[in-house]
Amino acid sequence: EIVLTQSPTTMAASPGEKVTITCRASSSVSYMYWYQQKSGASPKPWIYETSKLASGVPDRFSGSGSGTSYSFTISSMETEDAATYYCHQWSSTPWTFGGGTKLELK
Amino acid sequence: QVQLQQSGAELVKPGTSVKLSCKASGYTFTSNHMNWIKQTTGQGLEWIGIINPGSGGTSYNVKFKGKATLTVDKSSSTAFMQLSSLTPEDSAVYYCARSPDYFDYWGQGVMVTVSS
C-alpha cells in the first residue's frame, strides 16, 4: 500500500499569504490528486493529474510534483480557502489518501 | 447534473449488518465505476472498494474484504454497500463516489453509528 504523508497537518494563514502543502508518497506515483473538504461536507475534487484545476477552482490554486514528492499551493490565501485538503493517489490499489492538512484563517 | 443521493444515518447494534444505498442521477449509471470510502477522525479517508455497475464486477481493499459487499441495481441506478459483523470500529461516515479516473462526484455521506 502506498502511504501518503502530508505536511503540515495543520496551519493558519493570513489573507493574501502564500500557502504550500506537501505530500510525500512511500512509492512513486504517476499523478497526485487533491480534494478540499469543509466541515460537514463531502470532499470535492480540487486538483487532478497533479496540476490540473477541477471545474470552478480559482487559479490562485496550483499543484506540482512528480515521483514521490508533490505540492499544493495557494498563491494568495482567501477566507473561503479555509478547509482541510487531502492528497490522493490513483496509481496503485488500494487507492490511498493523505492524512489531511487543516488550513485555518489567521 | 450529476448527483449521488445517499440513504440516511444509521444507528445499529454490534454484530448486526447494515445496507447503505447511493442513488445516482444525471448521467448513465453504467458508464462510470462507483466507489465507497470510509471517513473517520482517527483513520482519515479510506477507500473500501469499487464496483462496475455494468458488469457487477468488484474490487476491494484487502482491509475491507469480508466486511463490505458492493452491489448495484441497474434498474434504479442505485449502488449498495452492505457492512457485516459491525463493531464500534465501523462507526464512520461512508461516502459513495463516482470514478472516471479519480473521485469526481461524491454523495453527501451517511453516518453509521455502531452502539449497543
PDB file of C-alpha atoms in Angstrom:
ATOM      1  CA  GLU A   1       0.000   0.000   0.000  1.00  0.00           C
ATOM      2  CA  ILE A   2       1.269   3.460  -0.860  1.00  0.00           C
ATOM      3  CA  VAL A   3       1.323   5.689   2.187  1.00  0.00           C
ATOM      4  CA  LEU A   4       0.835   9.398   1.602  1.00  0.00           C
ATOM      5  CA  THR A   5       2.292  11.735   4.224  1.00  0.00           C
ATOM      6  CA  GLN A   6       1.070  15.306   4.223  1.00  0.00           C
ATOM      7  CA  SER A   7       2.699  18.225   5.950  1.00  0.00           C
ATOM      8  CA  PRO A   8       1.883  20.223   7.826  1.00  0.00           C
ATOM      9  CA  THR A   9      -1.116  18.600   9.469  1.00  0.00           C
ATOM     10  CA  THR A  10      -2.487  21.980  10.489  1.00  0.00           C
ATOM     11  CA  MET A  11      -1.593  25.523   9.614  1.00  0.00           C
ATOM     12  CA  ALA A  12      -3.007  29.022   9.687  1.00  0.00           C
ATOM     13  CA  ALA A  13      -2.568  31.672   7.027  1.00  0.00           C
ATOM     14  CA  SER A  14      -3.500  35.331   6.795  1.00  0.00           C
ATOM     15  CA  PRO A  15      -5.436  36.731   3.839  1.00  0.00           C
ATOM     16  CA  GLY A  16      -3.008  37.325   0.986  1.00  0.00           C
ATOM     17  CA  GLU A  17      -0.407  34.911   2.340  1.00  0.00           C
ATOM     18  CA  LYS A  18       1.081  32.152   0.196  1.00  0.00           C
ATOM     19  CA  VAL A  19       0.281  28.604   1.339  1.00  0.00           C
ATOM     20  CA  THR A  20       2.158  25.434   0.456  1.00  0.00           C
ATOM     21  CA  ILE A  21       1.226  21.899   1.450  1.00  0.00           C
ATOM     22  CA  THR A  22       3.407  18.920   0.647  1.00  0.00           C
ATOM     23  CA  CYS A  23       2.513  15.290   0.087  1.00  0.00           C
ATOM     24  CA  ARG A  24       5.147  12.578   0.043  1.00  0.00           C
ATOM     25  CA  ALA A  25       4.390   9.104  -1.262  1.00  0.00           C
ATOM     26  CA  SER A  26       6.069   5.959   0.043  1.00  0.00           C
ATOM     27  CA  SER A  27       6.458   4.787  -3.586  1.00  0.00           C
ATOM     28  CA  SER A  28       6.424   6.623  -6.855  1.00  0.00           C
ATOM     29  CA  VAL A  29       3.021   7.587  -8.234  1.00  0.00           C
ATOM     30  CA  SER A  30       2.119   8.824 -11.687  1.00  0.00           C
ATOM     31  CA  TYR A  31      -0.059  11.713 -10.563  1.00  0.00           C
ATOM     32  CA  MET A  32      -1.330  13.288  -7.380  1.00  0.00           C
ATOM     33  CA  TYR A  33      -4.890  14.390  -6.770  1.00  0.00           C
ATOM     34  CA  TRP A  34      -6.114  16.889  -4.190  1.00  0.00           C
ATOM     35  CA  TYR A  35      -9.506  17.303  -2.549  1.00  0.00           C
ATOM     36  CA  GLN A  36     -10.964  20.105  -0.478  1.00  0.00           C
ATOM     37  CA  GLN A  37     -13.297  19.317   2.394  1.00  0.00           C
ATOM     38  CA  LYS A  38     -15.157  21.809   4.517  1.00  0.00           C
ATOM     39  CA  SER A  39     -16.761  20.938   7.811  1.00  0.00           C
ATOM     40  CA  GLY A  40     -19.874  18.805   7.412  1.00  0.00           C
ATOM     41  CA  ALA A  41     -19.474  18.488   3.647  1.00  0.00           C
ATOM     42  CA  SER A  42     -18.175  15.863   1.267  1.00  0.00           C
ATOM     43  CA  PRO A  43     -14.698  16.160  -0.210  1.00  0.00           C
ATOM     44  CA  LYS A  44     -14.583  17.962  -3.531  1.00  0.00           C
ATOM     45  CA  PRO A  45     -12.058  17.307  -6.274  1.00  0.00           C
ATOM     46  CA  TRP A  46      -9.736  20.275  -6.398  1.00  0.00           C
ATOM     47  CA  ILE A  47      -6.674  19.369  -8.415  1.00  0.00           C
ATOM     48  CA  TYR A  48      -6.338  16.323 -10.662  1.00  0.00           C
ATOM     49  CA  GLU A  49      -3.404  14.785 -12.521  1.00  0.00           C
ATOM     50  CA  THR A  50      -1.000  16.743 -10.316  1.00  0.00           C
ATOM     51  CA  SER A  51      -1.578  20.213 -11.735  1.00  0.00           C
ATOM     52  CA  LYS A  52      -4.976  20.491 -13.432  1.00  0.00           C
ATOM     53  CA  LEU A  53      -7.649  22.520 -11.667  1.00  0.00           C
ATOM     54  CA  ALA A  54     -11.069  20.959 -11.256  1.00  0.00           C
ATOM     55  CA  SER A  55     -14.045  22.832 -12.600  1.00  0.00           C
ATOM     56  CA  GLY A  56     -14.696  26.064 -10.754  1.00  0.00           C
ATOM     57  CA  VAL A  57     -11.425  26.102  -8.804  1.00  0.00           C
ATOM     58  CA  PRO A  58      -9.816  29.561  -8.779  1.00  0.00           C
ATOM     59  CA  ASP A  59      -6.479  29.936 -10.486  1.00  0.00           C
ATOM     60  CA  ARG A  60      -4.765  31.017  -7.271  1.00  0.00           C
ATOM     61  CA  PHE A  61      -4.523  27.259  -6.631  1.00  0.00           C
ATOM     62  CA  SER A  62      -1.824  25.167  -8.227  1.00  0.00           C
ATOM     63  CA  GLY A  63      -0.203  21.784  -7.924  1.00  0.00           C
ATOM     64  CA  SER A  64       3.127  20.353  -8.922  1.00  0.00           C
ATOM     65  CA  GLY A  65       5.493  17.495  -8.348  1.00  0.00           C
ATOM     66  CA  SER A  66       6.494  14.074  -9.584  1.00  0.00           C
ATOM     67  CA  GLY A  67       7.535  10.661  -8.343  1.00  0.00           C
ATOM     68  CA  THR A  68       7.212  10.673  -4.575  1.00  0.00           C
ATOM     69  CA  SER A  69       7.056  14.400  -3.879  1.00  0.00           C
ATOM     70  CA  TYR A  70       4.133  16.683  -4.618  1.00  0.00           C
ATOM     71  CA  SER A  71       2.959  20.083  -3.515  1.00  0.00           C
ATOM     72  CA  PHE A  72      -0.233  22.121  -3.409  1.00  0.00           C
ATOM     73  CA  THR A  73      -0.054  25.896  -3.377  1.00  0.00           C
ATOM     74  CA  ILE A  74      -2.398  28.786  -2.838  1.00  0.00           C
ATOM     75  CA  SER A  75      -0.736  31.906  -4.191  1.00  0.00           C
ATOM     76  CA  SER A  76      -2.773  34.280  -2.044  1.00  0.00           C
ATOM     77  CA  MET A  77      -4.930  32.963   0.794  1.00  0.00           C
ATOM     78  CA  GLU A  78      -8.576  33.983   0.822  1.00  0.00           C
ATOM     79  CA  THR A  79     -11.190  33.499   3.548  1.00  0.00           C
ATOM     80  CA  GLU A  80     -13.077  30.855   1.581  1.00  0.00           C
ATOM     81  CA  ASP A  81      -9.951  28.696   1.292  1.00  0.00           C
ATOM     82  CA  ALA A  82     -10.080  27.671   4.950  1.00  0.00           C
ATOM     83  CA  ALA A  83     -10.704  23.916   4.766  1.00  0.00           C
ATOM     84  CA  THR A  84      -8.995  20.562   5.024  1.00  0.00           C
ATOM     85  CA  TYR A  85      -7.054  19.430   1.971  1.00  0.00           C
ATOM     86  CA  TYR A  86      -6.250  15.803   1.188  1.00  0.00           C
ATOM     87  CA  CYS A  87      -3.862  14.358  -1.330  1.00  0.00           C
ATOM     88  CA  HIS A  88      -4.806  11.115  -3.054  1.00  0.00           C
ATOM     89  CA  GLN A  89      -3.067   8.604  -5.271  1.00  0.00           C
ATOM     90  CA  TRP A  90      -4.789   6.677  -8.009  1.00  0.00           C
ATOM     91  CA  SER A  91      -1.699   4.813  -9.268  1.00  0.00           C
ATOM     92  CA  SER A  92      -1.810   1.669  -7.184  1.00  0.00           C
ATOM     93  CA  THR A  93      -4.562  -0.135  -5.303  1.00  0.00           C
ATOM     94  CA  PRO A  94      -5.577   0.192  -2.619  1.00  0.00           C
ATOM     95  CA  TRP A  95      -6.023   3.828  -3.558  1.00  0.00           C
ATOM     96  CA  THR A  96      -4.995   5.908  -0.605  1.00  0.00           C
ATOM     97  CA  PHE A  97      -5.306   9.373   0.843  1.00  0.00           C
ATOM     98  CA  GLY A  98      -3.019  11.555   2.864  1.00  0.00           C
ATOM     99  CA  GLY A  99      -3.965  12.350   6.433  1.00  0.00           C
ATOM    100  CA  GLY A 100      -5.130  15.827   5.525  1.00  0.00           C
ATOM    101  CA  THR A 101      -3.952  19.358   6.152  1.00  0.00           C
ATOM    102  CA  LYS A 102      -6.308  21.593   8.047  1.00  0.00           C
ATOM    103  CA  LEU A 103      -5.872  25.136   6.797  1.00  0.00           C
ATOM    104  CA  GLU A 104      -7.267  27.836   9.035  1.00  0.00           C
ATOM    105  CA  LEU A 105      -7.589  31.573   8.589  1.00  0.00           C
ATOM    106  CA  LYS A 106      -5.281  33.584  10.780  1.00  0.00           C
TER     107      LYS A 106
ATOM    108  CA  GLN B   1     -26.303  17.491 -13.193  1.00  0.00           C
ATOM    109  CA  VAL B   2     -24.631  14.517 -11.592  1.00  0.00           C
ATOM    110  CA  GLN B   3     -25.999  13.680  -8.169  1.00  0.00           C
ATOM    111  CA  LEU B   4     -25.311  10.848  -5.759  1.00  0.00           C
ATOM    112  CA  GLN B   5     -28.011  10.677  -3.108  1.00  0.00           C
ATOM    113  CA  GLN B   6     -27.207   8.510  -0.108  1.00  0.00           C
ATOM    114  CA  SER B   7     -29.547   6.978   2.422  1.00  0.00           C
ATOM    115  CA  GLY B   8     -29.969   8.371   5.916  1.00  0.00           C
ATOM    116  CA  ALA B   9     -27.981   7.965   9.093  1.00  0.00           C
ATOM    117  CA  GLU B  10     -27.955   4.568  10.765  1.00  0.00           C
ATOM    118  CA  LEU B  11     -27.719   3.566  14.412  1.00  0.00           C
ATOM    119  CA  VAL B  12     -27.045  -0.152  14.578  1.00  0.00           C
ATOM    120  CA  LYS B  13     -26.082  -2.709  17.176  1.00  0.00           C
ATOM    121  CA  PRO B  14     -22.773  -4.551  17.279  1.00  0.00           C
ATOM    122  CA  GLY B  15     -22.789  -7.854  15.438  1.00  0.00           C
ATOM    123  CA  THR B  16     -25.518  -6.830  13.015  1.00  0.00           C
ATOM    124  CA  SER B  17     -25.345  -5.721   9.385  1.00  0.00           C
ATOM    125  CA  VAL B  18     -26.381  -2.577   7.577  1.00  0.00           C
ATOM    126  CA  LYS B  19     -27.008  -1.864   3.912  1.00  0.00           C
ATOM    127  CA  LEU B  20     -26.308   1.631   2.604  1.00  0.00           C
ATOM    128  CA  SER B  21     -27.595   2.967  -0.685  1.00  0.00           C
ATOM    129  CA  CYS B  22     -26.414   5.544  -3.199  1.00  0.00           C
ATOM    130  CA  LYS B  23     -28.817   6.592  -5.930  1.00  0.00           C
ATOM    131  CA  ALA B  24     -27.180   8.096  -8.998  1.00  0.00           C
ATOM    132  CA  SER B  25     -28.763  10.577 -11.361  1.00  0.00           C
ATOM    133  CA  GLY B  26     -27.712  12.961 -14.094  1.00  0.00           C
ATOM    134  CA  TYR B  27     -25.539  10.512 -16.012  1.00  0.00           C
ATOM    135  CA  THR B  28     -25.560   6.996 -17.428  1.00  0.00           C
ATOM    136  CA  PHE B  29     -25.177   4.830 -14.332  1.00  0.00           C
ATOM    137  CA  THR B  30     -23.346   2.038 -16.102  1.00  0.00           C
ATOM    138  CA  SER B  31     -20.767   4.318 -17.696  1.00  0.00           C
ATOM    139  CA  ASN B  32     -18.737   5.010 -14.539  1.00  0.00           C
ATOM    140  CA  HIS B  33     -17.464   2.899 -11.679  1.00  0.00           C
ATOM    141  CA  MET B  34     -18.755   3.535  -8.178  1.00  0.00           C
ATOM    142  CA  ASN B  35     -16.600   3.545  -5.083  1.00  0.00           C
ATOM    143  CA  TRP B  36     -17.210   3.540  -1.356  1.00  0.00           C
ATOM    144  CA  ILE B  37     -14.989   5.462   1.020  1.00  0.00           C
ATOM    145  CA  LYS B  38     -14.867   5.486   4.813  1.00  0.00           C
ATOM    146  CA  GLN B  39     -14.032   8.569   6.829  1.00  0.00           C
ATOM    147  CA  THR B  40     -13.183   8.610  10.494  1.00  0.00           C
ATOM    148  CA  THR B  41     -11.445  11.170  12.648  1.00  0.00           C
ATOM    149  CA  GLY B  42      -8.718   8.727  13.536  1.00  0.00           C
ATOM    150  CA  GLN B  43      -8.035   6.968  10.223  1.00  0.00           C
ATOM    151  CA  GLY B  44      -8.996   9.720   7.790  1.00  0.00           C
ATOM    152  CA  LEU B  45     -10.227   8.672   4.364  1.00  0.00           C
ATOM    153  CA  GLU B  46     -10.021   5.006   3.406  1.00  0.00           C
ATOM    154  CA  TRP B  47     -11.019   3.511   0.076  1.00  0.00           C
ATOM    155  CA  ILE B  48     -13.199   0.455   0.635  1.00  0.00           C
ATOM    156  CA  GLY B  49     -13.832  -0.846  -2.859  1.00  0.00           C
ATOM    157  CA  ILE B  50     -15.127  -0.282  -6.364  1.00  0.00           C
ATOM    158  CA  ILE B  51     -17.907  -1.750  -8.452  1.00  0.00           C
ATOM    159  CA  ASN B  52     -18.511  -1.672 -12.178  1.00  0.00           C
ATOM    160  CA  PRO B  53     -22.268  -1.054 -12.434  1.00  0.00           C
ATOM    161  CA  GLY B  54     -22.389  -2.512 -15.911  1.00  0.00           C
ATOM    162  CA  SER B  55     -20.844  -5.878 -15.140  1.00  0.00           C
ATOM    163  CA  GLY B  56     -21.199  -6.038 -11.370  1.00  0.00           C
ATOM    164  CA  GLY B  57     -17.502  -6.712 -11.108  1.00  0.00           C
ATOM    165  CA  THR B  58     -15.899  -5.617  -7.829  1.00  0.00           C
ATOM    166  CA  SER B  59     -12.515  -4.989  -6.305  1.00  0.00           C
ATOM    167  CA  TYR B  60     -11.921  -4.454  -2.603  1.00  0.00           C
ATOM    168  CA  ASN B  61      -9.271  -3.001  -0.378  1.00  0.00           C
ATOM    169  CA  VAL B  62      -7.974  -6.113   1.377  1.00  0.00           C
ATOM    170  CA  LYS B  63      -8.644  -4.355   4.678  1.00  0.00           C
ATOM    171  CA  PHE B  64     -12.387  -4.435   3.962  1.00  0.00           C
ATOM    172  CA  LYS B  65     -12.724  -7.861   2.383  1.00  0.00           C
ATOM    173  CA  GLY B  66     -15.296  -9.786   4.345  1.00  0.00           C
ATOM    174  CA  LYS B  67     -16.558  -6.555   5.894  1.00  0.00           C
ATOM    175  CA  ALA B  68     -18.062  -4.804   2.877  1.00  0.00           C
ATOM    176  CA  THR B  69     -20.077  -6.192  -0.030  1.00  0.00           C
ATOM    177  CA  LEU B  70     -20.810  -3.961  -3.010  1.00  0.00           C
ATOM    178  CA  THR B  71     -23.763  -4.466  -5.314  1.00  0.00           C
ATOM    179  CA  VAL B  72     -25.852  -2.429  -7.729  1.00  0.00           C
ATOM    180  CA  ASP B  73     -29.396  -2.331  -9.044  1.00  0.00           C
ATOM    181  CA  LYS B  74     -29.162  -1.072 -12.610  1.00  0.00           C
ATOM    182  CA  SER B  75     -32.926  -0.662 -12.902  1.00  0.00           C
ATOM    183  CA  SER B  76     -32.897   2.034 -10.234  1.00  0.00           C
ATOM    184  CA  SER B  77     -29.358   3.365 -10.819  1.00  0.00           C
ATOM    185  CA  THR B  78     -28.532   2.586  -7.216  1.00  0.00           C
ATOM    186  CA  ALA B  79     -25.348   1.277  -5.671  1.00  0.00           C
ATOM    187  CA  PHE B  80     -25.351  -0.524  -2.346  1.00  0.00           C
ATOM    188  CA  MET B  81     -22.801  -1.382   0.285  1.00  0.00           C
ATOM    189  CA  GLN B  82     -23.542  -3.944   2.951  1.00  0.00           C
ATOM    190  CA  LEU B  83     -21.376  -3.881   6.065  1.00  0.00           C
ATOM    191  CA  SER B  84     -21.448  -7.024   8.156  1.00  0.00           C
ATOM    192  CA  SER B  85     -20.483  -8.089  11.686  1.00  0.00           C
ATOM    193  CA  LEU B  86     -20.439  -4.491  12.779  1.00  0.00           C
ATOM    194  CA  THR B  87     -18.198  -3.323  15.609  1.00  0.00           C
ATOM    195  CA  PRO B  88     -17.707   0.144  17.090  1.00  0.00           C
ATOM    196  CA  GLU B  89     -14.662   0.489  14.779  1.00  0.00           C
ATOM    197  CA  ASP B  90     -17.096   0.552  11.843  1.00  0.00           C
ATOM    198  CA  SER B  91     -18.657   3.770  13.131  1.00  0.00           C
ATOM    199  CA  ALA B  92     -17.833   6.338  10.489  1.00  0.00           C
ATOM    200  CA  VAL B  93     -19.149   8.454   7.682  1.00  0.00           C
ATOM    201  CA  TYR B  94     -19.399   6.453   4.483  1.00  0.00           C
ATOM    202  CA  TYR B  95     -19.371   8.071   1.066  1.00  0.00           C
ATOM    203  CA  CYS B  96     -20.125   6.766  -2.370  1.00  0.00           C
ATOM    204  CA  ALA B  97     -18.044   8.406  -5.076  1.00  0.00           C
ATOM    205  CA  ARG B  98     -18.038   8.070  -8.818  1.00  0.00           C
ATOM    206  CA  SER B  99     -14.764   7.454 -10.596  1.00  0.00           C
ATOM    207  CA  PRO B 100     -13.871   8.027 -14.160  1.00  0.00           C
ATOM    208  CA  ASP B 101     -10.213   8.046 -13.098  1.00  0.00           C
ATOM    209  CA  TYR B 102     -10.470   9.764  -9.736  1.00  0.00           C
ATOM    210  CA  PHE B 103     -13.385  10.570  -7.444  1.00  0.00           C
ATOM    211  CA  ASP B 104     -15.153  13.290  -9.366  1.00  0.00           C
ATOM    212  CA  TYR B 105     -18.550  13.264  -7.670  1.00  0.00           C
ATOM    213  CA  TRP B 106     -19.335  12.291  -4.086  1.00  0.00           C
ATOM    214  CA  GLY B 107     -22.507  11.527  -2.242  1.00  0.00           C
ATOM    215  CA  GLN B 108     -23.358  13.599   0.813  1.00  0.00           C
ATOM    216  CA  GLY B 109     -22.189  10.844   3.126  1.00  0.00           C
ATOM    217  CA  VAL B 110     -24.014   8.735   5.656  1.00  0.00           C
ATOM    218  CA  MET B 111     -23.090   8.433   9.298  1.00  0.00           C
ATOM    219  CA  VAL B 112     -23.156   4.925  10.685  1.00  0.00           C
ATOM    220  CA  THR B 113     -23.009   4.581  14.460  1.00  0.00           C
ATOM    221  CA  VAL B 114     -22.453   1.157  15.938  1.00  0.00           C
ATOM    222  CA  SER B 115     -23.537   1.100  19.545  1.00  0.00           C
ATOM    223  CA  SER B 116     -25.428  -1.150  21.898  1.00  0.00           C
TER     224      SER B 116
END
